Every structure is written in C-alpha cells, then in structure tokens.
PDB file of C-alpha atoms and ligand atoms in Angstrom:
ATOM      1  CA  UNK C 121      69.395 132.403 186.643  1.00  0.00           C
ATOM      2  CA  UNK C 122      68.491 129.855 183.984  1.00  0.00           C
ATOM      3  CA  UNK C 123      70.329 126.585 184.556  1.00  0.00           C
ATOM      4  CA  UNK C 124      71.993 124.486 181.821  1.00  0.00           C
ATOM      5  CA  UNK C 125      70.107 121.323 180.894  1.00  0.00           C
ATOM      6  CA  UNK C 126      70.923 118.088 179.089  1.00  0.00           C
ATOM      7  CA  UNK C 127      69.296 118.100 175.656  1.00  0.00           C
ATOM      8  CA  UNK C 128      67.321 115.426 173.813  1.00  0.00           C
ATOM      9  CA  UNK C 129      69.023 114.057 170.722  1.00  0.00           C
ATOM     10  CA  UNK C 130      68.906 111.566 167.852  1.00  0.00           C
ATOM     11  CA  UNK C 131      71.822 109.137 167.783  1.00  0.00           C
ATOM     12  CA  UNK C 132      73.199 106.676 165.205  1.00  0.00           C
ATOM     13  CA  UNK C 133      76.456 104.786 164.755  1.00  0.00           C
ATOM     14  CA  UNK C 134      79.422 104.043 166.979  1.00  0.00           C
ATOM     15  CA  UNK C 135      82.902 105.359 167.723  1.00  0.00           C
ATOM     16  CA  UNK C 136      83.974 108.916 168.577  1.00  0.00           C
ATOM     17  CA  UNK C 137      81.142 111.431 168.924  1.00  0.00           C
ATOM     18  CA  UNK C 138      80.231 113.907 166.189  1.00  0.00           C
ATOM     19  CA  UNK C 139      77.710 116.358 167.667  1.00  0.00           C
ATOM     20  CA  UNK C 140      75.463 118.304 165.260  1.00  0.00           C
ATOM     21  CA  UNK C 141      73.688 121.559 166.175  1.00  0.00           C
ATOM     22  CA  UNK C 142      70.724 122.661 164.070  1.00  0.00           C
ATOM     23  CA  UNK C 143      69.906 126.135 162.762  1.00  0.00           C
ATOM     24  CA  UNK C 144      66.974 128.510 163.287  1.00  0.00           C
ATOM     25  CA  UNK C 145      64.087 127.698 163.583  1.00  0.00           C
ATOM     26  CA  UNK C 146      64.739 123.998 163.193  1.00  0.00           C
ATOM     27  CA  UNK C 147      65.497 120.821 165.140  1.00  0.00           C
ATOM     28  CA  UNK C 148      67.610 117.660 165.022  1.00  0.00           C
ATOM     29  CA  UNK C 149      65.662 116.187 162.111  1.00  0.00           C
ATOM     30  CA  UNK C 150      67.383 118.569 159.681  1.00  0.00           C
ATOM     31  CA  UNK C 151      70.399 116.216 160.052  1.00  0.00           C
ATOM     32  CA  UNK C 152      68.548 113.054 158.981  1.00  0.00           C
ATOM     33  CA  UNK C 153      70.888 112.439 156.032  1.00  0.00           C
ATOM     34  CA  UNK C 154      74.010 112.909 158.161  1.00  0.00           C
ATOM     35  CA  UNK C 155      72.652 110.588 160.876  1.00  0.00           C
ATOM     36  CA  UNK C 156      72.255 107.944 158.168  1.00  0.00           C
ATOM     37  CA  UNK C 157      75.369 108.684 156.145  1.00  0.00           C
ATOM     38  CA  UNK C 158      78.026 109.220 158.802  1.00  0.00           C
ATOM     39  CA  UNK C 159      77.106 106.445 161.251  1.00  0.00           C
ATOM     40  CA  UNK C 160      79.898 104.226 159.888  1.00  0.00           C
ATOM     41  CA  UNK C 161      82.617 106.600 161.023  1.00  0.00           C
ATOM     42  CA  UNK C 162      81.194 108.327 164.125  1.00  0.00           C
ATOM     43  CA  UNK C 163      78.561 108.168 166.827  1.00  0.00           C
ATOM     44  CA  UNK C 164      76.425 110.892 165.289  1.00  0.00           C
ATOM     45  CA  UNK C 165      74.487 112.862 167.906  1.00  0.00           C
ATOM     46  CA  UNK C 166      72.052 115.487 166.593  1.00  0.00           C
ATOM     47  CA  UNK C 167      70.761 117.578 169.504  1.00  0.00           C
ATOM     48  CA  UNK C 168      67.509 119.504 169.881  1.00  0.00           C
ATOM     49  CA  UNK C 169      68.385 122.866 171.422  1.00  0.00           C
ATOM     50  CA  UNK C 170      66.217 123.905 174.377  1.00  0.00           C
ATOM     51  CA  UNK C 171      62.579 124.363 173.385  1.00  0.00           C
ATOM     52  CA  UNK C 172      63.119 122.549 170.058  1.00  0.00           C
ATOM     53  CA  UNK C 173      62.064 119.037 169.066  1.00  0.00           C
ATOM     54  CA  UNK C 174      61.686 116.852 172.157  1.00  0.00           C
ATOM     55  CA  UNK C 175      63.648 119.225 174.417  1.00  0.00           C
ATOM     56  CA  UNK C 176      60.749 120.854 176.209  1.00  0.00           C
ATOM     57  CA  UNK C 177      61.170 123.831 178.541  1.00  0.00           C
ATOM     58  CA  UNK C 178      58.701 125.431 180.953  1.00  0.00           C
ATOM     59  CA  UNK C 179      59.788 128.935 180.070  1.00  0.00           C
ATOM     60  CA  UNK C 180      61.921 130.558 177.405  1.00  0.00           C
ATOM     61  CA  UNK C 181      63.921 132.834 179.660  1.00  0.00           C
ATOM     62  CA  UNK C 182      67.619 133.422 179.345  1.00  0.00           C
ATOM     63  CA  UNK C 183      68.176 131.971 175.862  1.00  0.00           C
ATOM     64  CA  UNK C 184      71.671 132.876 174.653  1.00  0.00           C
ATOM     65  CA  UNK C 185      74.407 131.274 172.572  1.00  0.00           C
ATOM     66  CA  UNK C 186      76.362 130.797 175.819  1.00  0.00           C
ATOM     67  CA  UNK C 187      73.440 129.007 177.477  1.00  0.00           C
ATOM     68  CA  UNK C 188      73.036 126.767 174.412  1.00  0.00           C
ATOM     69  CA  UNK C 189      76.779 125.985 174.679  1.00  0.00           C
ATOM     70  CA  UNK C 190      76.366 125.132 178.381  1.00  0.00           C
ATOM     71  CA  UNK C 191      73.463 122.833 177.463  1.00  0.00           C
ATOM     72  CA  UNK C 192      75.730 121.018 175.002  1.00  0.00           C
ATOM     73  CA  UNK C 193      78.406 120.589 177.677  1.00  0.00           C
ATOM     74  CA  UNK C 194      75.740 119.140 180.020  1.00  0.00           C
ATOM     75  CA  UNK C 195      74.635 116.778 177.228  1.00  0.00           C
ATOM     76  CA  UNK C 196      78.220 115.619 176.646  1.00  0.00           C
ATOM     77  CA  UNK C 197      78.563 114.951 180.383  1.00  0.00           C
ATOM     78  CA  UNK C 198      75.416 112.872 180.278  1.00  0.00           C
ATOM     79  CA  UNK C 199      76.531 110.768 177.319  1.00  0.00           C
ATOM     80  CA  UNK C 200      80.061 110.458 178.723  1.00  0.00           C
ATOM     81  CA  UNK C 201      81.874 112.143 175.822  1.00  0.00           C
ATOM     82  CA  UNK C 202      84.959 114.009 176.935  1.00  0.00           C
ATOM     83  CA  UNK C 203      85.787 115.438 173.489  1.00  0.00           C
ATOM     84  CA  UNK C 204      83.807 115.808 170.278  1.00  0.00           C
ATOM     85  CA  UNK C 205      83.869 116.807 166.674  1.00  0.00           C
ATOM     86  CA  UNK C 206      81.412 119.691 166.886  1.00  0.00           C
ATOM     87  CA  UNK C 207      79.331 120.933 163.965  1.00  0.00           C
ATOM     88  CA  UNK C 208      76.698 123.632 163.616  1.00  0.00           C
ATOM     89  CA  UNK C 209      74.617 125.015 160.767  1.00  0.00           C
ATOM     90  CA  UNK C 210      73.882 128.742 160.732  1.00  0.00           C
ATOM     91  CA  UNK C 211      72.579 129.542 164.256  1.00  0.00           C
ATOM     92  CA  UNK C 212      74.166 126.219 165.214  1.00  0.00           C
ATOM     93  CA  UNK C 213      77.467 127.694 164.023  1.00  0.00           C
ATOM     94  CA  UNK C 214      76.989 130.636 166.417  1.00  0.00           C
ATOM     95  CA  UNK C 215      76.513 128.056 169.188  1.00  0.00           C
ATOM     96  CA  UNK C 216      79.658 126.215 168.075  1.00  0.00           C
ATOM     97  CA  UNK C 217      81.651 129.458 168.318  1.00  0.00           C
ATOM     98  CA  UNK C 218      80.290 130.088 171.842  1.00  0.00           C
ATOM     99  CA  UNK C 219      81.177 126.495 172.814  1.00  0.00           C
ATOM    100  CA  UNK C 220      84.679 126.935 171.440  1.00  0.00           C
ATOM    101  CA  UNK C 221      85.175 130.051 173.592  1.00  0.00           C
ATOM    102  CA  UNK C 222      83.910 128.321 176.753  1.00  0.00           C
ATOM    103  CA  UNK C 223      85.063 124.712 176.375  1.00  0.00           C
ATOM    104  CA  UNK C 224      87.983 124.524 173.909  1.00  0.00           C
ATOM    105  CA  UNK C 225      89.452 121.495 175.689  1.00  0.00           C
ATOM    106  CA  UNK C 226      86.319 119.506 174.778  1.00  0.00           C
ATOM    107  CA  UNK C 227      86.709 120.143 171.032  1.00  0.00           C
ATOM    108  CA  UNK C 228      88.563 117.708 168.764  1.00  0.00           C
ATOM    109  CA  UNK C 229      87.565 119.458 165.545  1.00  0.00           C
ATOM    110  CA  UNK C 230      85.035 122.028 164.350  1.00  0.00           C
ATOM    111  CA  UNK C 231      82.721 121.915 161.343  1.00  0.00           C
ATOM    112  CA  UNK C 232      80.888 125.061 160.279  1.00  0.00           C
ATOM    113  CA  UNK C 233      78.024 124.713 157.803  1.00  0.00           C
ATOM    114  CA  UNK C 234      76.339 127.675 156.062  1.00  0.00           C
ATOM    115  CA  UNK C 235      77.085 130.063 158.892  1.00  0.00           C
ATOM    116  CA  UNK C 236      79.052 133.214 159.656  1.00  0.00           C
ATOM    117  CA  UNK C 237      81.185 134.708 162.426  1.00  0.00           C
ATOM    118  CA  UNK C 238      80.010 138.342 162.392  1.00  0.00           C
ATOM    119  CA  UNK C 239      77.451 139.657 164.849  1.00  0.00           C
ATOM    120  CA  UNK C 240      74.273 141.435 163.768  1.00  0.00           C
ATOM    121  CA  UNK C 241      74.312 144.973 162.384  1.00  0.00           C
ATOM    122  CA  UNK C 242      71.930 147.490 163.973  1.00  0.00           C
ATOM    123  CA  UNK C 243      69.538 146.814 161.102  1.00  0.00           C
ATOM    124  CA  UNK C 244      69.869 143.076 161.690  1.00  0.00           C
ATOM    125  CA  UNK C 245      69.134 143.528 165.405  1.00  0.00           C
ATOM    126  CA  UNK C 246      65.990 145.490 164.589  1.00  0.00           C
ATOM    127  CA  UNK C 247      64.987 142.666 162.226  1.00  0.00           C
ATOM    128  CA  UNK C 248      65.324 140.130 165.068  1.00  0.00           C
ATOM    129  CA  UNK C 249      62.900 142.182 167.153  1.00  0.00           C
ATOM    130  CA  UNK C 250      60.425 142.278 164.290  1.00  0.00           C
ATOM    131  CA  UNK C 251      60.758 138.510 163.828  1.00  0.00           C
ATOM    132  CA  UNK C 252      60.146 137.901 167.541  1.00  0.00           C
ATOM    133  CA  UNK C 253      57.068 140.141 167.545  1.00  0.00           C
ATOM    134  CA  UNK C 254      55.739 138.571 164.335  1.00  0.00           C
ATOM    135  CA  UNK C 255      55.926 134.954 165.505  1.00  0.00           C
ATOM    136  CA  UNK C 256      54.441 135.850 168.890  1.00  0.00           C
ATOM    137  CA  UNK C 257      51.496 137.545 167.199  1.00  0.00           C
ATOM    138  CA  UNK C 258      51.006 135.375 164.109  1.00  0.00           C
ATOM    139  CA  UNK C 259      52.752 132.051 164.715  1.00  0.00           C
ATOM    140  CA  UNK C 260      55.321 130.286 162.531  1.00  0.00           C
ATOM    141  CA  UNK C 261      53.606 130.240 159.123  1.00  0.00           C
ATOM    142  CA  UNK C 262      54.546 133.818 158.092  1.00  0.00           C
ATOM    143  CA  UNK C 263      58.137 133.205 159.154  1.00  0.00           C
ATOM    144  CA  UNK C 264      58.239 130.083 156.992  1.00  0.00           C
ATOM    145  CA  UNK C 265      56.624 131.923 154.073  1.00  0.00           C
ATOM    146  CA  UNK C 266      59.153 134.759 154.344  1.00  0.00           C
ATOM    147  CA  UNK C 267      62.261 132.614 154.760  1.00  0.00           C
ATOM    148  CA  UNK C 268      61.873 129.454 152.736  1.00  0.00           C
ATOM    149  CA  UNK C 269      62.778 130.812 149.288  1.00  0.00           C
ATOM    150  CA  UNK C 270      65.942 132.364 150.749  1.00  0.00           C
ATOM    151  CA  UNK C 271      66.877 129.193 152.629  1.00  0.00           C
ATOM    152  CA  UNK C 272      66.879 126.884 149.620  1.00  0.00           C
ATOM    153  CA  UNK C 273      68.662 126.921 146.288  1.00  0.00           C
ATOM    154  CA  UNK C 274      66.215 127.803 143.471  1.00  0.00           C
ATOM    155  CA  UNK C 275      66.117 124.191 142.207  1.00  0.00           C
ATOM    156  CA  UNK C 276      65.748 122.494 145.610  1.00  0.00           C
ATOM    157  CA  UNK C 277      63.503 119.414 145.538  1.00  0.00           C
ATOM    158  CA  UNK C 278      59.919 119.758 146.788  1.00  0.00           C
ATOM    159  CA  UNK C 279      60.642 117.063 149.402  1.00  0.00           C
ATOM    160  CA  UNK C 280      63.269 119.316 151.032  1.00  0.00           C
ATOM    161  CA  UNK C 281      60.766 122.187 151.067  1.00  0.00           C
ATOM    162  CA  UNK C 282      58.210 119.910 152.758  1.00  0.00           C
ATOM    163  CA  UNK C 283      60.755 118.750 155.352  1.00  0.00           C
ATOM    164  CA  UNK C 284      61.665 122.339 156.199  1.00  0.00           C
ATOM    165  CA  UNK C 285      57.999 123.283 156.488  1.00  0.00           C
ATOM    166  CA  UNK C 286      57.253 120.422 158.870  1.00  0.00           C
ATOM    167  CA  UNK C 287      60.211 121.350 161.077  1.00  0.00           C
ATOM    168  CA  UNK C 288      59.454 125.107 161.046  1.00  0.00           C
ATOM    169  CA  UNK C 289      55.816 124.678 161.986  1.00  0.00           C
ATOM    170  CA  UNK C 290      56.742 122.343 164.835  1.00  0.00           C
ATOM    171  CA  UNK C 291      58.784 124.993 166.682  1.00  0.00           C
ATOM    172  CA  UNK C 292      56.750 126.830 169.359  1.00  0.00           C
ATOM    173  CA  UNK C 293      56.539 130.537 168.392  1.00  0.00           C
ATOM    174  CA  UNK C 294      57.760 131.597 171.867  1.00  0.00           C
ATOM    175  CA  UNK C 295      60.884 129.492 171.337  1.00  0.00           C
ATOM    176  CA  UNK C 296      61.546 130.981 167.894  1.00  0.00           C
ATOM    177  CA  UNK C 297      61.122 134.463 169.417  1.00  0.00           C
ATOM    178  CA  UNK C 298      63.614 133.638 172.182  1.00  0.00           C
ATOM    179  CA  UNK C 299      66.066 132.270 169.575  1.00  0.00           C
ATOM    180  CA  UNK C 300      65.758 135.456 167.508  1.00  0.00           C
ATOM    181  CA  UNK C 301      66.538 137.661 170.499  1.00  0.00           C
ATOM    182  CA  UNK C 302      69.431 135.400 171.517  1.00  0.00           C
ATOM    183  CA  UNK C 303      70.891 135.754 168.010  1.00  0.00           C
ATOM    184  CA  UNK C 304      70.429 139.536 168.225  1.00  0.00           C
ATOM    185  CA  UNK C 305      72.547 139.567 171.368  1.00  0.00           C
ATOM    186  CA  UNK C 306      75.341 137.249 170.208  1.00  0.00           C
ATOM    187  CA  UNK C 307      78.817 138.755 170.017  1.00  0.00           C
ATOM    188  CA  UNK C 308      80.881 139.207 166.887  1.00  0.00           C
ATOM    189  CA  UNK C 309      83.155 136.138 166.831  1.00  0.00           C
ATOM    190  CA  UNK C 310      85.505 137.284 164.064  1.00  0.00           C
ATOM    191  CA  UNK C 311      88.268 137.999 166.586  1.00  0.00           C
ATOM    192  CA  UNK C 312      88.219 134.360 167.754  1.00  0.00           C
ATOM    193  CA  UNK C 313      88.938 132.843 164.345  1.00  0.00           C
ATOM    194  CA  UNK C 314      92.717 133.276 164.282  1.00  0.00           C
ATOM    195  CA  UNK C 315      93.023 131.485 167.642  1.00  0.00           C
ATOM    196  CA  UNK C 316      91.229 128.299 166.590  1.00  0.00           C
ATOM    197  CA  UNK C 317      93.900 125.623 166.858  1.00  0.00           C
ATOM    198  CA  UNK C 318      91.972 122.445 166.040  1.00  0.00           C
ATOM    199  CA  UNK C 319      91.233 121.106 162.538  1.00  0.00           C
ATOM    200  CA  UNK C 320      88.318 122.949 160.907  1.00  0.00           C
ATOM    201  CA  UNK C 321      86.041 122.122 157.989  1.00  0.00           C
ATOM    202  CA  UNK C 322      83.811 124.820 156.515  1.00  0.00           C
ATOM    203  CA  UNK C 323      81.005 123.556 154.255  1.00  0.00           C
ATOM    204  CA  UNK C 324      78.927 126.086 152.316  1.00  0.00           C
ATOM    205  CA  UNK C 325      76.174 125.880 149.707  1.00  0.00           C
ATOM    206  CA  UNK C 326      77.222 127.563 146.468  1.00  0.00           C
ATOM    207  CA  UNK C 327      73.764 129.100 146.253  1.00  0.00           C
ATOM    208  CA  UNK C 328      73.303 130.115 149.891  1.00  0.00           C
ATOM    209  CA  UNK C 329      71.245 133.298 149.573  1.00  0.00           C
ATOM    210  CA  UNK C 330      71.107 134.076 153.297  1.00  0.00           C
ATOM    211  CA  UNK C 331      74.884 133.898 153.766  1.00  0.00           C
ATOM    212  CA  UNK C 332      76.598 134.263 150.378  1.00  0.00           C
ATOM    213  CA  UNK C 333      79.532 131.951 149.781  1.00  0.00           C
ATOM    214  CA  UNK C 334      82.155 134.647 149.090  1.00  0.00           C
ATOM    215  CA  UNK C 335      81.782 136.042 152.610  1.00  0.00           C
ATOM    216  CA  UNK C 336      82.030 132.529 154.058  1.00  0.00           C
ATOM    217  CA  UNK C 337      85.212 131.823 152.082  1.00  0.00           C
ATOM    218  CA  UNK C 338      86.767 135.023 153.426  1.00  0.00           C
ATOM    219  CA  UNK C 339      85.783 134.092 156.996  1.00  0.00           C
ATOM    220  CA  UNK C 340      87.182 130.561 156.699  1.00  0.00           C
ATOM    221  CA  UNK C 341      90.456 132.010 155.376  1.00  0.00           C
ATOM    222  CA  UNK C 342      90.938 133.687 158.776  1.00  0.00           C
ATOM    223  CA  UNK C 343      91.056 130.269 160.516  1.00  0.00           C
ATOM    224  CA  UNK C 344      94.576 128.821 160.495  1.00  0.00           C
ATOM    225  CA  UNK C 345      93.812 125.152 159.768  1.00  0.00           C
ATOM    226  CA  UNK C 346      90.571 125.276 157.798  1.00  0.00           C
ATOM    227  CA  UNK C 347      89.444 123.325 154.748  1.00  0.00           C
ATOM    228  CA  UNK C 348      86.687 124.987 152.706  1.00  0.00           C
ATOM    229  CA  UNK C 349      84.274 122.889 150.641  1.00  0.00           C
ATOM    230  CA  UNK C 350      81.604 124.443 148.423  1.00  0.00           C
ATOM    231  CA  UNK C 351      78.462 122.406 147.809  1.00  0.00           C
ATOM    232  CA  UNK C 352      76.961 122.439 144.308  1.00  0.00           C
ATOM    233  CA  UNK C 353      73.158 122.773 144.160  1.00  0.00           C
ATOM    234  CA  UNK C 354      73.221 123.693 147.837  1.00  0.00           C
ATOM    235  CA  UNK C 355      71.546 126.698 149.406  1.00  0.00           C
ATOM    236  CA  UNK C 356      71.491 127.552 153.108  1.00  0.00           C
ATOM    237  CA  UNK C 357      70.247 124.025 153.901  1.00  0.00           C
ATOM    238  CA  UNK C 358      73.024 122.207 152.062  1.00  0.00           C
ATOM    239  CA  UNK C 359      72.940 119.089 154.348  1.00  0.00           C
ATOM    240  CA  UNK C 360      69.370 118.420 153.178  1.00  0.00           C
ATOM    241  CA  UNK C 361      69.762 119.763 149.638  1.00  0.00           C
ATOM    242  CA  UNK C 362      72.900 117.880 148.629  1.00  0.00           C
ATOM    243  CA  UNK C 363      73.564 115.275 151.331  1.00  0.00           C
ATOM    244  CA  UNK C 364      75.914 113.222 149.121  1.00  0.00           C
ATOM    245  CA  UNK C 365      78.374 116.095 148.688  1.00  0.00           C
ATOM    246  CA  UNK C 366      78.030 117.200 152.311  1.00  0.00           C
ATOM    247  CA  UNK C 367      78.571 113.681 153.673  1.00  0.00           C
ATOM    248  CA  UNK C 368      81.602 113.191 151.397  1.00  0.00           C
ATOM    249  CA  UNK C 369      83.133 116.391 152.798  1.00  0.00           C
ATOM    250  CA  UNK C 370      82.419 115.284 156.383  1.00  0.00           C
ATOM    251  CA  UNK C 371      83.847 111.819 155.772  1.00  0.00           C
ATOM    252  CA  UNK C 372      87.063 112.972 154.099  1.00  0.00           C
ATOM    253  CA  UNK C 373      87.646 115.507 156.860  1.00  0.00           C
ATOM    254  CA  UNK C 374      86.750 113.299 159.823  1.00  0.00           C
ATOM    255  CA  UNK C 375      88.997 110.512 158.529  1.00  0.00           C
ATOM    256  CA  UNK C 376      91.931 112.901 159.038  1.00  0.00           C
ATOM    257  CA  UNK C 377      90.949 113.764 162.631  1.00  0.00           C
ATOM    258  CA  UNK C 378      92.425 111.437 165.222  1.00  0.00           C
ATOM    259  CA  UNK C 379      90.557 110.891 168.472  1.00  0.00           C
ATOM    260  CA  UNK C 380      92.626 111.195 171.660  1.00  0.00           C
ATOM    261  CA  UNK C 381      93.663 107.813 173.164  1.00  0.00           C
ATOM    262  CA  UNK C 382      91.951 107.159 176.512  1.00  0.00           C
TER     263      UNK C 382
HETATM  264  C1  LIG K 630      69.657 130.056 160.628  1.00  0.00           C
HETATM  265  O1  LIG K 630      69.499 129.433 159.578  1.00  0.00           O
HETATM  266  O2  LIG K 630      69.990 129.483 161.688  1.00  0.00           O
HETATM  267  C2  LIG K 630      69.407 131.533 160.625  1.00  0.00           C
HETATM  268  O3  LIG K 630      69.122 131.964 159.344  1.00  0.00           O
HETATM  269  C3  LIG K 630      70.576 132.283 161.194  1.00  0.00           C
HETATM  270  C4  LIG K 630      70.352 133.757 161.280  1.00  0.00           C
HETATM  271  O4  LIG K 630      69.221 134.213 161.086  1.00  0.00           O
HETATM  272  O5  LIG K 630      71.324 134.488 161.558  1.00  0.00           O
END
C-alpha cells in the first residue's frame, strides 16, 4: 500500500497556519500572490502535492484524494501545526473535502476556491481516462492547449497565461495522468456539506468557465456557515487573475477566525 508522505512547500509569514492546496495540473507556485499578500496575517504554507513541484515520487501508484489528504496530515505533523485554515482550488478543493472527512479536528476553517462538491458524471469519468491516455502518449502541451482558454477569464493578462503554461509544462505527464484518474474516482461530497461546522469562505471567479459561478453559489448555500465572495475579472484561476480581490476576501474572512489557545 502506498504510504503517506510529508510534502514540499513554499512558506511565508508568521502566526497560525493557512495551508493552500493547488489545482490540476499545477503546483504551489499558483499561490505566489497569496504567499506575498497574506503573510502579515498567517504563516502561509503552499504545498506541492505528491509528484508536483519539488515533491518527487518514485512511482505514481495509489493517487487518491484520501492519500493527498493523508499527505497533508503528515506535512502538518512535520511542521508542528495541530490545526489549520485549509484552502484548496479546484482539485485542491476535492482534497480539502477529503481532509475534512478524515481529519475534522485539525480544521479551524475551510476556504474553497473555484471548485465543486459533486463527483464526476459517467461522461466526466470517461474524459479523465482520455486525459490520462493523452498526456501519457503526447505529454503536457496538448492538455495545456485544450484547457487554458477555459481556465482563464477572456481578458486575463498574458503574464497569467505564461505563468500557467510554465506550471503546466513542469508537471510530469505520469503525475497528471495519476491525478486525472484519482479525480475520476473521487466520491460525491455533496452529502458532507450540511455537516461542516467550522467557518467557511467560498471564493469564485465570476467568469469561471470550467465551474460556472451559479452552481458554486448553490453548493456554498448548502454549507451552514459559509460566506460566498465572487471575484470580478476572475476565471477558474482567480487567485492569479485578480489577487487583490482574492486576498481581500481571505483577509476579511481570516480576521474573523480565532485560533485555538494552546
Ligand atoms: C482543476 O483545476 O483542478 C481541475 O480543472 C479540476 C477538475 O478537472 O475537476
């Protein structure tokens, strides 16, 4: 059985830990603006999931949202953080939901960014298999070419496009394939939403084409204590596309979340 591992991460700031989980097929550098902008109020820790960024693995067996959640727990043990504010974008949000199911006592608050709670449809599952086969055969470039216009708002700056390209092409195709199959197999988390009993922030790009904002609003409304913030000029990569608005939402929310006294 594949064992949990402590992940590599980028860290800035001091105080209670805010842990950020990237989306597919990305790495910790997608959170560059949050590492810079939130360091005054939190120790911001942006992890590289297994196989991504500096977190190297010898094989890509056993990838699952649960294993990613176990890796985060191992990382928290290593950095000595008992509880965290936990945030994930898109696939990172699926990981956050798995972590919530397994380790609720370690969660101070949850932040969902441009994500969803539903599992894949049969059509979606078939698409994951096609994606896995494509990257194994042709590498990351066709995946980038097929996804980038859907990931960004139509007016997104060229610099954001370049950043996404650099991150995409840096992910080993075998890792992206394993991610795709892990997402195919993730459960539907909709039934967990009503039981979330920590403060929740849901941030969503107004122009997210991959996960349209109306569906996200309806999902967030199922969480008892959730604040929903829509991000103007933001697509699926709102933290890179409109970091000022995203960081303002994080800051206002996190200032209301009180860390447990030791
Ligand atoms: C992501 O951005 O992480 C992916 O688009 C999520 C997905 O494909 O479900």
